[in-house]
Coordinates of C-alpha atoms and ligand atoms in Angstrom, one line a residue:
M1 CA 136.5 228.6 -54.4
K2 CA 133.6 230.3 -56.0
T3 CA 130.0 229.1 -56.0
F4 CA 127.7 230.1 -58.9
D5 CA 124.0 229.7 -59.0
T6 CA 123.5 231.1 -62.5
V7 CA 124.5 229.6 -65.9
N8 CA 125.8 232.9 -67.1
A9 CA 128.2 233.3 -64.1
L10 CA 129.4 229.7 -64.7
R11 CA 129.9 230.2 -68.4
E12 CA 131.9 233.4 -67.9
A13 CA 134.3 231.6 -65.6
V14 CA 134.6 228.6 -67.9
I15 CA 135.1 230.8 -71.0
A16 CA 137.9 232.7 -69.1
A17 CA 139.6 229.4 -68.2
H18 CA 139.4 228.2 -71.8
A19 CA 140.8 231.5 -73.1
K20 CA 143.8 230.8 -70.9
G21 CA 144.2 227.4 -72.3
Q22 CA 143.3 225.7 -69.0
T23 CA 141.9 222.2 -68.9
I24 CA 138.5 221.8 -67.1
G25 CA 137.4 218.8 -65.1
L26 CA 133.6 218.4 -64.5
V27 CA 132.3 216.3 -61.6
P28 CA 128.5 216.2 -61.9
T29 CA 126.9 215.4 -58.5
M30 CA 123.5 215.6 -56.8
G31 CA 125.2 216.7 -53.5
A32 CA 125.2 215.0 -50.1
L33 CA 128.8 214.4 -50.9
H34 CA 130.8 211.6 -49.4
A35 CA 134.2 210.0 -49.8
G36 CA 133.1 208.4 -53.1
H37 CA 132.5 211.9 -54.6
A38 CA 135.7 213.1 -52.9
S39 CA 137.7 210.5 -54.8
L40 CA 136.2 211.7 -58.2
V41 CA 137.0 215.3 -57.2
R42 CA 140.6 214.5 -56.1
R43 CA 141.2 212.8 -59.4
S44 CA 139.8 215.8 -61.3
V45 CA 141.8 218.3 -59.3
S46 CA 145.0 216.2 -60.0
E47 CA 144.3 215.9 -63.8
N48 CA 142.9 219.4 -64.6
D49 CA 143.8 223.1 -64.2
V50 CA 140.2 223.9 -63.1
T51 CA 137.6 221.6 -61.5
V52 CA 133.9 222.4 -61.7
V53 CA 131.6 220.4 -59.3
S54 CA 127.9 220.7 -60.0
V55 CA 125.6 220.1 -57.0
F56 CA 122.1 219.7 -58.3
V57 CA 119.3 217.3 -57.4
N58 CA 118.0 216.9 -60.9
P59 CA 114.2 216.4 -60.7
T60 CA 113.9 215.1 -64.3
Q61 CA 115.7 211.9 -63.5
F62 CA 113.4 210.9 -60.6
N63 CA 110.2 209.1 -61.3
N64 CA 109.2 208.8 -57.7
P65 CA 108.2 212.2 -56.1
T66 CA 108.9 210.9 -52.5
D67 CA 112.4 209.8 -53.6
L68 CA 113.1 213.3 -54.9
E69 CA 111.7 215.0 -51.8
T70 CA 113.7 212.9 -49.4
Y71 CA 116.9 212.9 -51.3
P72 CA 119.5 214.2 -48.8
R73 CA 120.7 217.8 -49.3
D74 CA 123.4 219.8 -47.5
L75 CA 125.0 222.4 -49.7
E76 CA 127.0 224.1 -46.9
A77 CA 128.6 220.8 -45.9
D78 CA 129.3 220.0 -49.6
K79 CA 131.0 223.4 -50.1
R80 CA 133.2 222.9 -47.1
L81 CA 134.4 219.5 -48.4
L82 CA 134.9 220.8 -52.0
E83 CA 136.9 223.8 -50.7
S84 CA 139.2 221.5 -48.7
L85 CA 139.7 219.4 -51.9
G86 CA 140.9 222.4 -53.9
V87 CA 137.9 222.8 -56.2
Q88 CA 137.8 226.2 -58.1
Y89 CA 134.1 226.3 -59.0
V90 CA 130.9 224.9 -57.5
F91 CA 127.7 225.2 -59.7
A92 CA 124.5 224.9 -57.6
P93 CA 121.6 226.2 -59.7
T94 CA 118.0 226.2 -58.7
V95 CA 115.6 224.0 -60.7
E96 CA 114.3 227.2 -62.5
E97 CA 117.8 228.2 -63.5
A98 CA 118.6 224.7 -64.9
Y99 CA 115.2 224.3 -66.6
P100 CA 113.7 227.7 -67.4
E101 CA 111.4 225.8 -69.6
P102 CA 110.3 222.2 -69.3
D103 CA 113.0 220.1 -70.9
I104 CA 111.5 218.1 -73.7
R105 CA 114.7 216.7 -75.1
Q106 CA 114.6 212.9 -75.5
F107 CA 117.7 210.9 -74.8
S108 CA 117.3 207.3 -75.7
Y109 CA 120.1 204.8 -76.3
P110 CA 118.5 201.4 -76.5
P111 CA 119.3 198.7 -75.7
I112 CA 121.8 200.1 -73.1
D113 CA 119.2 202.2 -71.3
T114 CA 116.2 199.9 -71.6
V115 CA 117.4 197.2 -69.2
M116 CA 117.9 197.3 -65.4
E117 CA 117.5 200.8 -64.1
G118 CA 116.0 202.0 -67.4
A119 CA 113.3 199.3 -67.3
R120 CA 112.3 200.2 -63.8
R121 CA 112.7 203.9 -63.8
P122 CA 111.3 205.1 -67.1
C123 CA 112.5 208.7 -67.0
H124 CA 115.8 208.1 -65.2
F125 CA 118.3 208.1 -68.1
R126 CA 116.4 210.6 -70.2
G127 CA 116.5 213.0 -67.2
G128 CA 120.2 212.1 -66.5
G129 CA 120.9 212.8 -70.2
Q130 CA 119.2 216.1 -70.0
V131 CA 121.2 217.4 -67.1
V132 CA 124.5 215.9 -68.1
G133 CA 124.0 217.3 -71.6
E134 CA 123.3 220.8 -70.2
L135 CA 126.3 220.6 -67.8
V136 CA 128.6 219.6 -70.7
M137 CA 127.3 222.4 -72.9
W138 CA 127.7 225.0 -70.1
C139 CA 131.1 223.8 -68.8
V140 CA 132.7 222.5 -72.1
P141 CA 134.9 220.2 -69.9
T142 CA 138.1 218.5 -71.0
R143 CA 137.2 215.5 -68.8
A144 CA 134.1 214.4 -67.0
Y145 CA 134.2 212.1 -64.0
F146 CA 131.6 209.5 -63.0
G147 CA 131.5 206.8 -60.3
E148 CA 131.2 203.1 -61.4
K149 CA 128.6 202.5 -58.7
D150 CA 126.1 203.8 -61.3
F151 CA 127.5 201.4 -63.8
Q152 CA 124.7 201.7 -66.3
Q153 CA 124.8 205.5 -66.1
I154 CA 128.4 205.5 -67.4
A155 CA 127.4 203.3 -70.3
V156 CA 124.5 205.6 -71.2
V157 CA 126.6 208.8 -70.9
R158 CA 129.3 207.1 -73.1
A159 CA 126.6 206.5 -75.7
M160 CA 125.4 210.1 -75.4
V161 CA 129.0 211.5 -75.7
R162 CA 129.5 209.5 -78.9
D163 CA 126.0 210.4 -80.3
L164 CA 126.3 214.1 -79.7
G165 CA 130.0 214.3 -80.6
F166 CA 131.0 215.9 -77.3
D167 CA 134.7 216.4 -77.3
L168 CA 135.6 215.2 -73.8
E169 CA 137.2 212.3 -72.1
L170 CA 134.9 210.3 -70.0
V171 CA 136.6 209.1 -66.8
P172 CA 135.0 206.2 -65.0
C173 CA 136.2 205.9 -61.4
P174 CA 136.1 202.8 -59.2
I175 CA 133.4 202.3 -56.5
Q176 CA 134.5 203.6 -53.1
R177 CA 133.5 201.4 -50.1
E178 CA 133.4 201.5 -46.4
E179 CA 135.8 199.1 -44.7
S180 CA 132.8 196.9 -44.2
G181 CA 132.4 196.7 -48.0
L182 CA 129.2 198.8 -48.2
A183 CA 129.4 200.9 -51.4
L184 CA 129.4 204.6 -50.6
S185 CA 126.2 206.3 -51.6
S186 CA 124.4 209.5 -50.6
R187 CA 121.4 207.3 -49.8
N188 CA 123.4 205.6 -47.0
A189 CA 122.6 208.7 -45.0
L190 CA 119.0 207.6 -45.0
L191 CA 119.8 204.3 -43.3
T192 CA 119.6 203.8 -39.6
A193 CA 122.6 202.3 -37.8
E194 CA 121.0 198.9 -37.7
E195 CA 120.0 199.1 -41.4
R196 CA 123.6 200.0 -42.3
Q197 CA 124.8 196.8 -40.7
I198 CA 122.3 194.9 -42.8
A199 CA 123.1 196.7 -46.0
V200 CA 126.8 195.6 -45.7
K201 CA 125.6 192.1 -46.5
I202 CA 124.8 193.1 -50.1
S203 CA 128.4 193.6 -51.1
R204 CA 129.4 190.5 -49.0
V205 CA 127.1 188.2 -51.0
L206 CA 128.3 189.8 -54.3
Q207 CA 131.9 189.2 -53.4
E208 CA 131.3 185.7 -52.2
S209 CA 129.4 184.9 -55.5
K210 CA 132.8 185.3 -57.3
T211 CA 134.0 182.1 -55.6
W212 CA 131.0 179.9 -56.1
G213 CA 132.2 178.4 -59.3
I214 CA 128.7 177.7 -60.7
G215 CA 127.0 178.8 -63.9
V216 CA 125.7 182.4 -64.7
E217 CA 122.0 181.6 -64.2
E218 CA 122.6 179.7 -61.0
T219 CA 124.8 182.5 -59.6
Q220 CA 122.2 185.1 -60.5
Q221 CA 119.5 183.1 -58.7
R222 CA 121.6 182.3 -55.7
V223 CA 122.6 185.9 -55.2
V224 CA 118.9 186.8 -55.2
N225 CA 118.0 184.0 -52.8
E226 CA 120.9 184.7 -50.4
I227 CA 120.0 188.4 -50.1
N228 CA 116.3 187.9 -49.9
K229 CA 116.9 185.5 -47.0
I230 CA 118.3 188.4 -45.0
D231 CA 115.6 190.2 -42.9
Q232 CA 115.0 193.8 -44.2
L233 CA 116.6 193.2 -47.6
E234 CA 114.7 192.7 -50.8
V235 CA 116.3 192.4 -54.2
E236 CA 114.6 194.4 -57.0
Y237 CA 116.8 192.9 -59.7
Y238 CA 120.1 191.2 -60.1
E239 CA 121.4 190.9 -63.6
I240 CA 124.7 189.5 -64.9
V241 CA 125.5 191.4 -68.0
D242 CA 128.1 192.2 -70.6
G243 CA 130.1 195.2 -69.2
T244 CA 129.8 197.1 -72.5
T245 CA 126.4 196.4 -74.0
L246 CA 124.7 195.7 -70.6
Q247 CA 122.8 192.9 -72.2
P248 CA 122.4 189.6 -70.1
V249 CA 125.1 187.0 -70.6
T250 CA 124.5 183.2 -70.2
E251 CA 128.1 182.1 -70.0
W252 CA 131.2 183.4 -68.1
R253 CA 133.6 185.3 -70.3
E254 CA 135.6 188.5 -70.2
D255 CA 133.9 191.8 -69.2
V256 CA 131.0 190.5 -67.2
V257 CA 129.4 192.6 -64.4
G258 CA 126.6 191.8 -61.9
C259 CA 124.4 194.8 -61.2
I260 CA 122.0 194.8 -58.2
T261 CA 119.3 196.9 -56.7
V262 CA 118.1 196.1 -53.2
Y263 CA 115.5 197.7 -51.0
C264 CA 116.8 198.0 -47.4
G265 CA 114.9 198.7 -44.2
Q266 CA 111.6 200.1 -43.2
R267 CA 111.6 203.3 -45.3
P268 CA 112.8 201.4 -47.5
V269 CA 116.1 202.8 -49.0
R270 CA 116.9 201.8 -52.6
L271 CA 120.6 200.8 -52.8
I272 CA 122.6 199.8 -55.9
D273 CA 125.9 198.0 -56.2
N274 CA 127.8 195.9 -58.7
V275 CA 130.5 193.4 -59.0
R276 CA 133.0 192.6 -61.8
Y277 CA 133.3 188.9 -62.4
A278 CA 136.0 189.2 -65.2
Ligands
LIG1 O1 125.2 210.2 -60.5 C1 124.6 211.2 -60.2 O2 124.7 211.7 -59.0 C2 123.6 211.9 -61.1 O3 122.9 210.9 -61.9 C3 124.2 212.9 -62.0 C4 125.3 212.3 -63.0 C5 124.9 214.0 -61.2 C6 123.2 213.6 -62.9 O4 122.2 214.3 -62.1

């Protein structure tokens, strides 16, 4: 496994792979890798000749400086995991390498990116588009792998791939969970042991809500109430939306997903999760 910190070194390796007719799988990450990332990487390794994993905490998608500062980082541990998974190339640039100049490109795909995360984190998807756009241009991947925990991100990236005519297959991968049901997230590392036990209840309520047999609006409200009743949990939003357009639905039908963001604990840690109703 080789680690590159410059775009030129990465591009050289990628160009050589393409010249040999090899397929390339790209797994974009912000590091602090866990079993959720490992599942994306395993899938890429099994489906491509070469897998490139980027490890880069992208500043342009954070709108809260403290969130950026406290985002967990451990490149050495990440590299050990990636090596054990059979990855060929790790790309871990500095901010200056990724953005030699301020990135002024605007990525905007309303109404997909104006709801939920997009409504609360104004630069989040623009910044995500900037970095994913760069990574795709540098790696020219055959396939790119994204986890469904960031459900809205996949929809935005899908819109970007279509808009810019990127010739790649977007591969959404199912959420990985602890046995307790807690969705795996790099941010879980910021939870105390006690907060972890509390955070488990988010997915529990979401799963239970599938059995309530009440209307969409009532389900939405009851999920919020049930979670807010739990000490140290506070829902930022819970929206039940169409799984493709991400616009709110009022009636149960096919392709409906509930997306939640909850603040957990003293710090607090912002956790997201989602549930597919049909
Ligand atoms: O999902 C993430 O970790 C990030 O948003 C991504 C896709 C790596 C872009 O920085």
